[in-house]
Amino acid sequence: DIQMTQSPSSLSASVGDRVTITCRASQTINNYLNWYQQKPGKAPKLLIYTASSLQSGVPSRFSGSGSGTDFTLTVNSLQPEDFATYYCQQSYSIPRTFGQGTKLEIK
Amino acid sequence: EVHLVASGGGLVQPGGSLRLSCAASGFTFSRYAMNWVRQAPGKGLEWLSYISADSGMIYQADSVKGRFSISRDNANNSVFLQINSLRAEDTALFYCARGFGSFDYGEFLDYWGQGTLVTVSS
């Protein structure tokens, strides 16, 4: 199975900050990496697919990059609604695996 | 508008079974793959199972192989997850999610249901 490791596991930031979350795969996954946002009590929401494509309706302050084994999710100018938990997921092979999550909290 | 509504969860004793359902609307269900993902209380996301649009391809996580079974009914726009031999560690919120894109080239989960809670306890 491909292991997905996110860092950091938690992050404190302020409104207006720029934050970066990283995701590392245990083997190459090309660019088959997706990012999801989950707020408490809600289902996950797709933000970024195939490493860098922004899902329709997602604000442009979210961006993704990377290929191979190393990927990043960047949020520019954090807004209050961005404080949530973020997960990466590989869709290169079965089983699909998620990172352990990064909880983004208000400083 | 795409809607996925999961149901069928509940309190079940260890060793018991449940059949989870996910009703889809707002899109041509028969053209899309579907997945089930679960989340134990306070934990992360765990992918469980995939079924292709025509049910020709089915994949499962090793952790549930032999106990969980995915199926779908395209005539009634529904996907199911039969879960058997339940254990305490199966307690989780179970989500259905639509798969978009080619399975072999970076499928992603673009719409998710609200989840149905399965609690395994005596």
PDB file of C-alpha atoms in Angstrom:
ATOM      1  CA  ASP A   1       0.000   0.000   0.000  1.00  0.00           C
ATOM      2  CA  ILE A   2       1.127   3.558  -0.652  1.00  0.00           C
ATOM      3  CA  GLN A   3       1.560   5.512   2.558  1.00  0.00           C
ATOM      4  CA  MET A   4       0.657   9.189   2.526  1.00  0.00           C
ATOM      5  CA  THR A   5       2.320  11.371   5.140  1.00  0.00           C
ATOM      6  CA  GLN A   6       1.169  14.923   5.757  1.00  0.00           C
ATOM      7  CA  SER A   7       3.040  17.604   7.616  1.00  0.00           C
ATOM      8  CA  PRO A   8       2.440  19.289   9.847  1.00  0.00           C
ATOM      9  CA  SER A   9      -0.307  17.408  11.672  1.00  0.00           C
ATOM     10  CA  SER A  10      -1.572  20.686  13.044  1.00  0.00           C
ATOM     11  CA  LEU A  11      -0.937  24.292  12.258  1.00  0.00           C
ATOM     12  CA  SER A  12      -1.902  27.578  13.864  1.00  0.00           C
ATOM     13  CA  ALA A  13      -2.249  30.633  11.667  1.00  0.00           C
ATOM     14  CA  SER A  14      -3.983  33.980  11.507  1.00  0.00           C
ATOM     15  CA  VAL A  15      -6.486  35.409   9.080  1.00  0.00           C
ATOM     16  CA  GLY A  16      -4.546  36.808   6.143  1.00  0.00           C
ATOM     17  CA  ASP A  17      -1.603  34.427   6.512  1.00  0.00           C
ATOM     18  CA  ARG A  18      -0.250  32.180   3.792  1.00  0.00           C
ATOM     19  CA  VAL A  19       0.075  28.536   4.787  1.00  0.00           C
ATOM     20  CA  THR A  20       1.523  25.467   3.133  1.00  0.00           C
ATOM     21  CA  ILE A  21       0.731  21.852   3.887  1.00  0.00           C
ATOM     22  CA  THR A  22       2.881  19.095   2.495  1.00  0.00           C
ATOM     23  CA  CYS A  23       2.038  15.532   1.553  1.00  0.00           C
ATOM     24  CA  ARG A  24       4.597  12.860   0.781  1.00  0.00           C
ATOM     25  CA  ALA A  25       3.859   9.531  -0.849  1.00  0.00           C
ATOM     26  CA  SER A  26       5.876   6.422  -0.041  1.00  0.00           C
ATOM     27  CA  GLN A  27       6.347   5.795  -3.769  1.00  0.00           C
ATOM     28  CA  THR A  28       5.764   7.741  -6.929  1.00  0.00           C
ATOM     29  CA  ILE A  29       2.127   8.508  -7.709  1.00  0.00           C
ATOM     30  CA  ASN A  30       2.710  10.710 -10.771  1.00  0.00           C
ATOM     31  CA  ASN A  31       0.336  13.612 -10.193  1.00  0.00           C
ATOM     32  CA  TYR A  32      -2.576  11.516  -8.943  1.00  0.00           C
ATOM     33  CA  LEU A  33      -2.962  13.469  -5.736  1.00  0.00           C
ATOM     34  CA  ASN A  34      -6.124  15.094  -4.457  1.00  0.00           C
ATOM     35  CA  TRP A  35      -6.782  17.476  -1.580  1.00  0.00           C
ATOM     36  CA  TYR A  36      -9.931  17.645   0.526  1.00  0.00           C
ATOM     37  CA  GLN A  37     -11.132  20.039   3.187  1.00  0.00           C
ATOM     38  CA  GLN A  38     -13.281  18.875   6.079  1.00  0.00           C
ATOM     39  CA  LYS A  39     -15.034  21.063   8.600  1.00  0.00           C
ATOM     40  CA  PRO A  40     -16.380  19.673  11.895  1.00  0.00           C
ATOM     41  CA  GLY A  41     -19.567  17.689  11.424  1.00  0.00           C
ATOM     42  CA  LYS A  42     -19.397  17.966   7.639  1.00  0.00           C
ATOM     43  CA  ALA A  43     -18.439  15.696   4.786  1.00  0.00           C
ATOM     44  CA  PRO A  44     -15.101  16.266   3.071  1.00  0.00           C
ATOM     45  CA  LYS A  45     -15.055  18.670   0.149  1.00  0.00           C
ATOM     46  CA  LEU A  46     -12.799  18.345  -2.878  1.00  0.00           C
ATOM     47  CA  LEU A  47     -10.430  21.282  -3.294  1.00  0.00           C
ATOM     48  CA  ILE A  48      -7.692  20.209  -5.695  1.00  0.00           C
ATOM     49  CA  TYR A  49      -7.441  17.209  -8.034  1.00  0.00           C
ATOM     50  CA  THR A  50      -4.514  15.754  -9.946  1.00  0.00           C
ATOM     51  CA  ALA A  51      -2.132  17.768  -7.831  1.00  0.00           C
ATOM     52  CA  SER A  52      -2.842  21.223  -9.177  1.00  0.00           C
ATOM     53  CA  SER A  53      -6.307  21.484 -10.736  1.00  0.00           C
ATOM     54  CA  LEU A  54      -8.712  23.655  -8.794  1.00  0.00           C
ATOM     55  CA  GLN A  55     -12.164  22.146  -8.358  1.00  0.00           C
ATOM     56  CA  SER A  56     -14.994  24.286  -9.674  1.00  0.00           C
ATOM     57  CA  GLY A  57     -16.262  26.756  -7.104  1.00  0.00           C
ATOM     58  CA  VAL A  58     -13.171  26.604  -4.910  1.00  0.00           C
ATOM     59  CA  PRO A  59     -11.600  30.011  -4.252  1.00  0.00           C
ATOM     60  CA  SER A  60      -8.419  30.769  -6.155  1.00  0.00           C
ATOM     61  CA  ARG A  61      -6.494  31.359  -2.916  1.00  0.00           C
ATOM     62  CA  PHE A  62      -6.164  27.560  -2.808  1.00  0.00           C
ATOM     63  CA  SER A  63      -3.480  26.046  -4.980  1.00  0.00           C
ATOM     64  CA  GLY A  64      -1.673  22.745  -5.275  1.00  0.00           C
ATOM     65  CA  SER A  65       1.625  21.660  -6.729  1.00  0.00           C
ATOM     66  CA  GLY A  66       3.977  18.728  -6.959  1.00  0.00           C
ATOM     67  CA  SER A  67       4.469  15.447  -8.734  1.00  0.00           C
ATOM     68  CA  GLY A  68       6.120  12.128  -8.075  1.00  0.00           C
ATOM     69  CA  THR A  69       6.213  11.811  -4.299  1.00  0.00           C
ATOM     70  CA  ASP A  70       6.088  15.362  -2.924  1.00  0.00           C
ATOM     71  CA  PHE A  71       3.101  17.656  -3.003  1.00  0.00           C
ATOM     72  CA  THR A  72       1.955  20.876  -1.416  1.00  0.00           C
ATOM     73  CA  LEU A  73      -1.313  22.633  -0.743  1.00  0.00           C
ATOM     74  CA  THR A  74      -1.034  26.384  -0.325  1.00  0.00           C
ATOM     75  CA  VAL A  75      -3.684  28.717   0.982  1.00  0.00           C
ATOM     76  CA  ASN A  76      -3.026  32.381   0.351  1.00  0.00           C
ATOM     77  CA  SER A  77      -4.601  35.044   2.524  1.00  0.00           C
ATOM     78  CA  LEU A  78      -6.392  32.742   4.959  1.00  0.00           C
ATOM     79  CA  GLN A  79     -10.049  33.464   5.512  1.00  0.00           C
ATOM     80  CA  PRO A  80     -12.052  32.536   8.640  1.00  0.00           C
ATOM     81  CA  GLU A  81     -13.863  29.785   6.732  1.00  0.00           C
ATOM     82  CA  ASP A  82     -10.560  28.089   5.829  1.00  0.00           C
ATOM     83  CA  PHE A  83      -9.929  26.820   9.342  1.00  0.00           C
ATOM     84  CA  ALA A  84     -10.573  23.131   8.936  1.00  0.00           C
ATOM     85  CA  THR A  85      -8.802  19.801   8.518  1.00  0.00           C
ATOM     86  CA  TYR A  86      -7.130  19.033   5.204  1.00  0.00           C
ATOM     87  CA  TYR A  87      -6.457  15.602   3.749  1.00  0.00           C
ATOM     88  CA  CYS A  88      -4.426  14.480   0.779  1.00  0.00           C
ATOM     89  CA  GLN A  89      -5.356  11.280  -1.063  1.00  0.00           C
ATOM     90  CA  GLN A  90      -3.593   9.300  -3.749  1.00  0.00           C
ATOM     91  CA  SER A  91      -5.530   7.837  -6.665  1.00  0.00           C
ATOM     92  CA  TYR A  92      -2.594   6.086  -8.308  1.00  0.00           C
ATOM     93  CA  SER A  93      -3.313   2.623  -6.981  1.00  0.00           C
ATOM     94  CA  ILE A  94      -5.566   0.484  -4.846  1.00  0.00           C
ATOM     95  CA  PRO A  95      -6.118   0.892  -2.010  1.00  0.00           C
ATOM     96  CA  ARG A  96      -6.730   4.593  -2.296  1.00  0.00           C
ATOM     97  CA  THR A  97      -5.029   6.046   0.750  1.00  0.00           C
ATOM     98  CA  PHE A  98      -5.393   9.313   2.607  1.00  0.00           C
ATOM     99  CA  GLY A  99      -2.913  11.265   4.619  1.00  0.00           C
ATOM    100  CA  GLN A 100      -3.564  11.477   8.338  1.00  0.00           C
ATOM    101  CA  GLY A 101      -4.868  15.026   8.046  1.00  0.00           C
ATOM    102  CA  THR A 102      -3.642  18.505   8.914  1.00  0.00           C
ATOM    103  CA  LYS A 103      -5.739  20.539  11.316  1.00  0.00           C
ATOM    104  CA  LEU A 104      -5.533  24.232  10.575  1.00  0.00           C
ATOM    105  CA  GLU A 105      -6.461  26.297  13.608  1.00  0.00           C
ATOM    106  CA  ILE A 106      -6.839  29.961  14.311  1.00  0.00           C
ATOM    107  CA  LYS A 107      -3.913  31.492  16.170  1.00  0.00           C
TER     108      LYS A 107
ATOM    109  CA  GLU B   1     -27.552  19.827  -8.176  1.00  0.00           C
ATOM    110  CA  VAL B   2     -25.769  16.647  -7.135  1.00  0.00           C
ATOM    111  CA  HIS B   3     -27.071  15.042  -3.966  1.00  0.00           C
ATOM    112  CA  LEU B   4     -25.926  11.904  -2.224  1.00  0.00           C
ATOM    113  CA  VAL B   5     -27.925  10.744   0.779  1.00  0.00           C
ATOM    114  CA  ALA B   6     -26.539   7.888   2.837  1.00  0.00           C
ATOM    115  CA  SER B   7     -28.728   5.839   5.141  1.00  0.00           C
ATOM    116  CA  GLY B   8     -28.924   2.512   6.900  1.00  0.00           C
ATOM    117  CA  GLY B   9     -26.569   3.075   9.791  1.00  0.00           C
ATOM    118  CA  GLY B  10     -27.410   2.391  13.386  1.00  0.00           C
ATOM    119  CA  LEU B  11     -26.457   0.554  16.544  1.00  0.00           C
ATOM    120  CA  VAL B  12     -25.536  -3.076  15.962  1.00  0.00           C
ATOM    121  CA  GLN B  13     -24.045  -5.761  18.158  1.00  0.00           C
ATOM    122  CA  PRO B  14     -20.622  -7.241  17.437  1.00  0.00           C
ATOM    123  CA  GLY B  15     -20.941  -9.879  14.764  1.00  0.00           C
ATOM    124  CA  GLY B  16     -24.010  -8.233  13.303  1.00  0.00           C
ATOM    125  CA  SER B  17     -24.696  -6.919   9.819  1.00  0.00           C
ATOM    126  CA  LEU B  18     -26.039  -3.799   8.174  1.00  0.00           C
ATOM    127  CA  ARG B  19     -26.802  -2.740   4.638  1.00  0.00           C
ATOM    128  CA  LEU B  20     -25.917   0.869   3.957  1.00  0.00           C
ATOM    129  CA  SER B  21     -27.562   2.699   1.090  1.00  0.00           C
ATOM    130  CA  CYS B  22     -26.696   5.845  -0.794  1.00  0.00           C
ATOM    131  CA  ALA B  23     -29.337   7.493  -2.937  1.00  0.00           C
ATOM    132  CA  ALA B  24     -28.072   9.700  -5.721  1.00  0.00           C
ATOM    133  CA  SER B  25     -29.781  12.503  -7.591  1.00  0.00           C
ATOM    134  CA  GLY B  26     -28.920  15.435  -9.812  1.00  0.00           C
ATOM    135  CA  PHE B  27     -26.680  13.555 -12.239  1.00  0.00           C
ATOM    136  CA  THR B  28     -26.713  10.536 -14.553  1.00  0.00           C
ATOM    137  CA  PHE B  29     -25.853   7.957 -11.917  1.00  0.00           C
ATOM    138  CA  SER B  30     -25.149   5.147 -14.386  1.00  0.00           C
ATOM    139  CA  ARG B  31     -22.191   7.063 -15.830  1.00  0.00           C
ATOM    140  CA  TYR B  32     -20.196   7.415 -12.631  1.00  0.00           C
ATOM    141  CA  ALA B  33     -18.197   5.200 -10.347  1.00  0.00           C
ATOM    142  CA  MET B  34     -18.979   5.281  -6.646  1.00  0.00           C
ATOM    143  CA  ASN B  35     -16.905   4.830  -3.533  1.00  0.00           C
ATOM    144  CA  TRP B  36     -17.392   4.289   0.178  1.00  0.00           C
ATOM    145  CA  VAL B  37     -15.122   5.976   2.722  1.00  0.00           C
ATOM    146  CA  ARG B  38     -15.355   5.801   6.500  1.00  0.00           C
ATOM    147  CA  GLN B  39     -14.197   7.915   9.392  1.00  0.00           C
ATOM    148  CA  ALA B  40     -13.925   6.597  12.918  1.00  0.00           C
ATOM    149  CA  PRO B  41     -14.779   9.106  15.658  1.00  0.00           C
ATOM    150  CA  GLY B  42     -12.052  11.729  15.874  1.00  0.00           C
ATOM    151  CA  LYS B  43      -9.941   9.952  13.261  1.00  0.00           C
ATOM    152  CA  GLY B  44      -9.008  10.380   9.630  1.00  0.00           C
ATOM    153  CA  LEU B  45     -10.516   9.130   6.396  1.00  0.00           C
ATOM    154  CA  GLU B  46     -10.261   5.511   5.280  1.00  0.00           C
ATOM    155  CA  TRP B  47     -11.174   4.463   1.748  1.00  0.00           C
ATOM    156  CA  LEU B  48     -13.166   1.223   1.740  1.00  0.00           C
ATOM    157  CA  SER B  49     -14.500   0.289  -1.649  1.00  0.00           C
ATOM    158  CA  TYR B  50     -14.984   1.267  -5.304  1.00  0.00           C
ATOM    159  CA  ILE B  51     -17.501   0.162  -7.895  1.00  0.00           C
ATOM    160  CA  SER B  52     -17.360   1.201 -11.539  1.00  0.00           C
ATOM    161  CA  ALA B  53     -20.327   2.686 -13.366  1.00  0.00           C
ATOM    162  CA  ASP B  54     -21.350  -0.646 -14.848  1.00  0.00           C
ATOM    163  CA  SER B  55     -20.347  -2.729 -11.789  1.00  0.00           C
ATOM    164  CA  GLY B  56     -17.666  -4.350 -13.929  1.00  0.00           C
ATOM    165  CA  MET B  57     -14.845  -3.314 -11.606  1.00  0.00           C
ATOM    166  CA  ILE B  58     -15.006  -3.642  -7.848  1.00  0.00           C
ATOM    167  CA  TYR B  59     -12.140  -2.980  -5.433  1.00  0.00           C
ATOM    168  CA  GLN B  60     -11.940  -3.084  -1.665  1.00  0.00           C
ATOM    169  CA  ALA B  61      -9.508  -2.290   1.069  1.00  0.00           C
ATOM    170  CA  ASP B  62      -7.837  -5.362   2.539  1.00  0.00           C
ATOM    171  CA  SER B  63      -9.094  -4.338   5.978  1.00  0.00           C
ATOM    172  CA  VAL B  64     -12.677  -5.108   4.973  1.00  0.00           C
ATOM    173  CA  LYS B  65     -12.255  -7.696   2.248  1.00  0.00           C
ATOM    174  CA  GLY B  66     -14.509 -10.664   2.883  1.00  0.00           C
ATOM    175  CA  ARG B  67     -16.714  -8.713   5.304  1.00  0.00           C
ATOM    176  CA  PHE B  68     -17.880  -5.720   3.268  1.00  0.00           C
ATOM    177  CA  SER B  69     -19.456  -5.891  -0.179  1.00  0.00           C
ATOM    178  CA  ILE B  70     -20.296  -3.025  -2.529  1.00  0.00           C
ATOM    179  CA  SER B  71     -23.056  -3.127  -5.124  1.00  0.00           C
ATOM    180  CA  ARG B  72     -25.220  -0.718  -7.068  1.00  0.00           C
ATOM    181  CA  ASP B  73     -28.628  -0.436  -8.734  1.00  0.00           C
ATOM    182  CA  ASN B  74     -28.430   1.934 -11.655  1.00  0.00           C
ATOM    183  CA  ALA B  75     -32.155   1.706 -12.298  1.00  0.00           C
ATOM    184  CA  ASN B  76     -32.778   3.192  -8.860  1.00  0.00           C
ATOM    185  CA  ASN B  77     -29.728   5.457  -8.634  1.00  0.00           C
ATOM    186  CA  SER B  78     -28.365   3.779  -5.545  1.00  0.00           C
ATOM    187  CA  VAL B  79     -25.167   2.252  -4.266  1.00  0.00           C
ATOM    188  CA  PHE B  80     -24.970  -0.099  -1.326  1.00  0.00           C
ATOM    189  CA  LEU B  81     -22.454  -1.378   1.170  1.00  0.00           C
ATOM    190  CA  GLN B  82     -23.230  -4.657   2.880  1.00  0.00           C
ATOM    191  CA  ILE B  83     -21.220  -4.842   6.074  1.00  0.00           C
ATOM    192  CA  ASN B  84     -21.000  -8.156   7.933  1.00  0.00           C
ATOM    193  CA  SER B  85     -19.240  -9.582  10.979  1.00  0.00           C
ATOM    194  CA  LEU B  86     -19.070  -6.140  12.502  1.00  0.00           C
ATOM    195  CA  ARG B  87     -16.468  -5.350  15.128  1.00  0.00           C
ATOM    196  CA  ALA B  88     -16.160  -2.492  17.599  1.00  0.00           C
ATOM    197  CA  GLU B  89     -13.419  -0.987  15.463  1.00  0.00           C
ATOM    198  CA  ASP B  90     -15.875  -0.659  12.574  1.00  0.00           C
ATOM    199  CA  THR B  91     -17.690   2.102  14.485  1.00  0.00           C
ATOM    200  CA  ALA B  92     -17.522   5.048  12.122  1.00  0.00           C
ATOM    201  CA  LEU B  93     -19.331   7.518   9.923  1.00  0.00           C
ATOM    202  CA  PHE B  94     -19.661   5.938   6.509  1.00  0.00           C
ATOM    203  CA  TYR B  95     -19.633   8.247   3.487  1.00  0.00           C
ATOM    204  CA  CYS B  96     -20.551   7.518  -0.104  1.00  0.00           C
ATOM    205  CA  ALA B  97     -18.727   9.585  -2.688  1.00  0.00           C
ATOM    206  CA  ARG B  98     -18.922   9.944  -6.441  1.00  0.00           C
ATOM    207  CA  GLY B  99     -15.834   9.094  -8.418  1.00  0.00           C
ATOM    208  CA  PHE B 100     -14.937  11.390 -11.290  1.00  0.00           C
ATOM    209  CA  GLY B 101     -12.425  10.629 -13.993  1.00  0.00           C
ATOM    210  CA  SER B 102     -10.695   7.505 -15.154  1.00  0.00           C
ATOM    211  CA  PHE B 103      -9.987   4.903 -12.496  1.00  0.00           C
ATOM    212  CA  ASP B 104      -6.508   4.347 -13.920  1.00  0.00           C
ATOM    213  CA  TYR B 105      -5.673   8.003 -14.367  1.00  0.00           C
ATOM    214  CA  GLY B 106      -6.349   9.885 -11.209  1.00  0.00           C
ATOM    215  CA  GLU B 107      -9.972   9.448 -10.263  1.00  0.00           C
ATOM    216  CA  PHE B 108     -11.085  11.860  -7.539  1.00  0.00           C
ATOM    217  CA  LEU B 109     -14.092  12.081  -5.209  1.00  0.00           C
ATOM    218  CA  ASP B 110     -15.974  15.172  -6.240  1.00  0.00           C
ATOM    219  CA  TYR B 111     -19.230  14.833  -4.304  1.00  0.00           C
ATOM    220  CA  TRP B 112     -19.815  13.267  -0.916  1.00  0.00           C
ATOM    221  CA  GLY B 113     -22.907  12.310   0.988  1.00  0.00           C
ATOM    222  CA  GLN B 114     -23.468  13.456   4.547  1.00  0.00           C
ATOM    223  CA  GLY B 115     -22.577  10.085   6.006  1.00  0.00           C
ATOM    224  CA  THR B 116     -24.419   7.462   8.007  1.00  0.00           C
ATOM    225  CA  LEU B 117     -23.217   6.468  11.462  1.00  0.00           C
ATOM    226  CA  VAL B 118     -22.552   2.849  12.316  1.00  0.00           C
ATOM    227  CA  THR B 119     -22.022   2.061  15.985  1.00  0.00           C
ATOM    228  CA  VAL B 120     -20.936  -1.440  16.941  1.00  0.00           C
ATOM    229  CA  SER B 121     -21.497  -2.138  20.610  1.00  0.00           C
ATOM    230  CA  SER B 122     -23.062  -4.706  22.878  1.00  0.00           C
TER     231      SER B 122
END
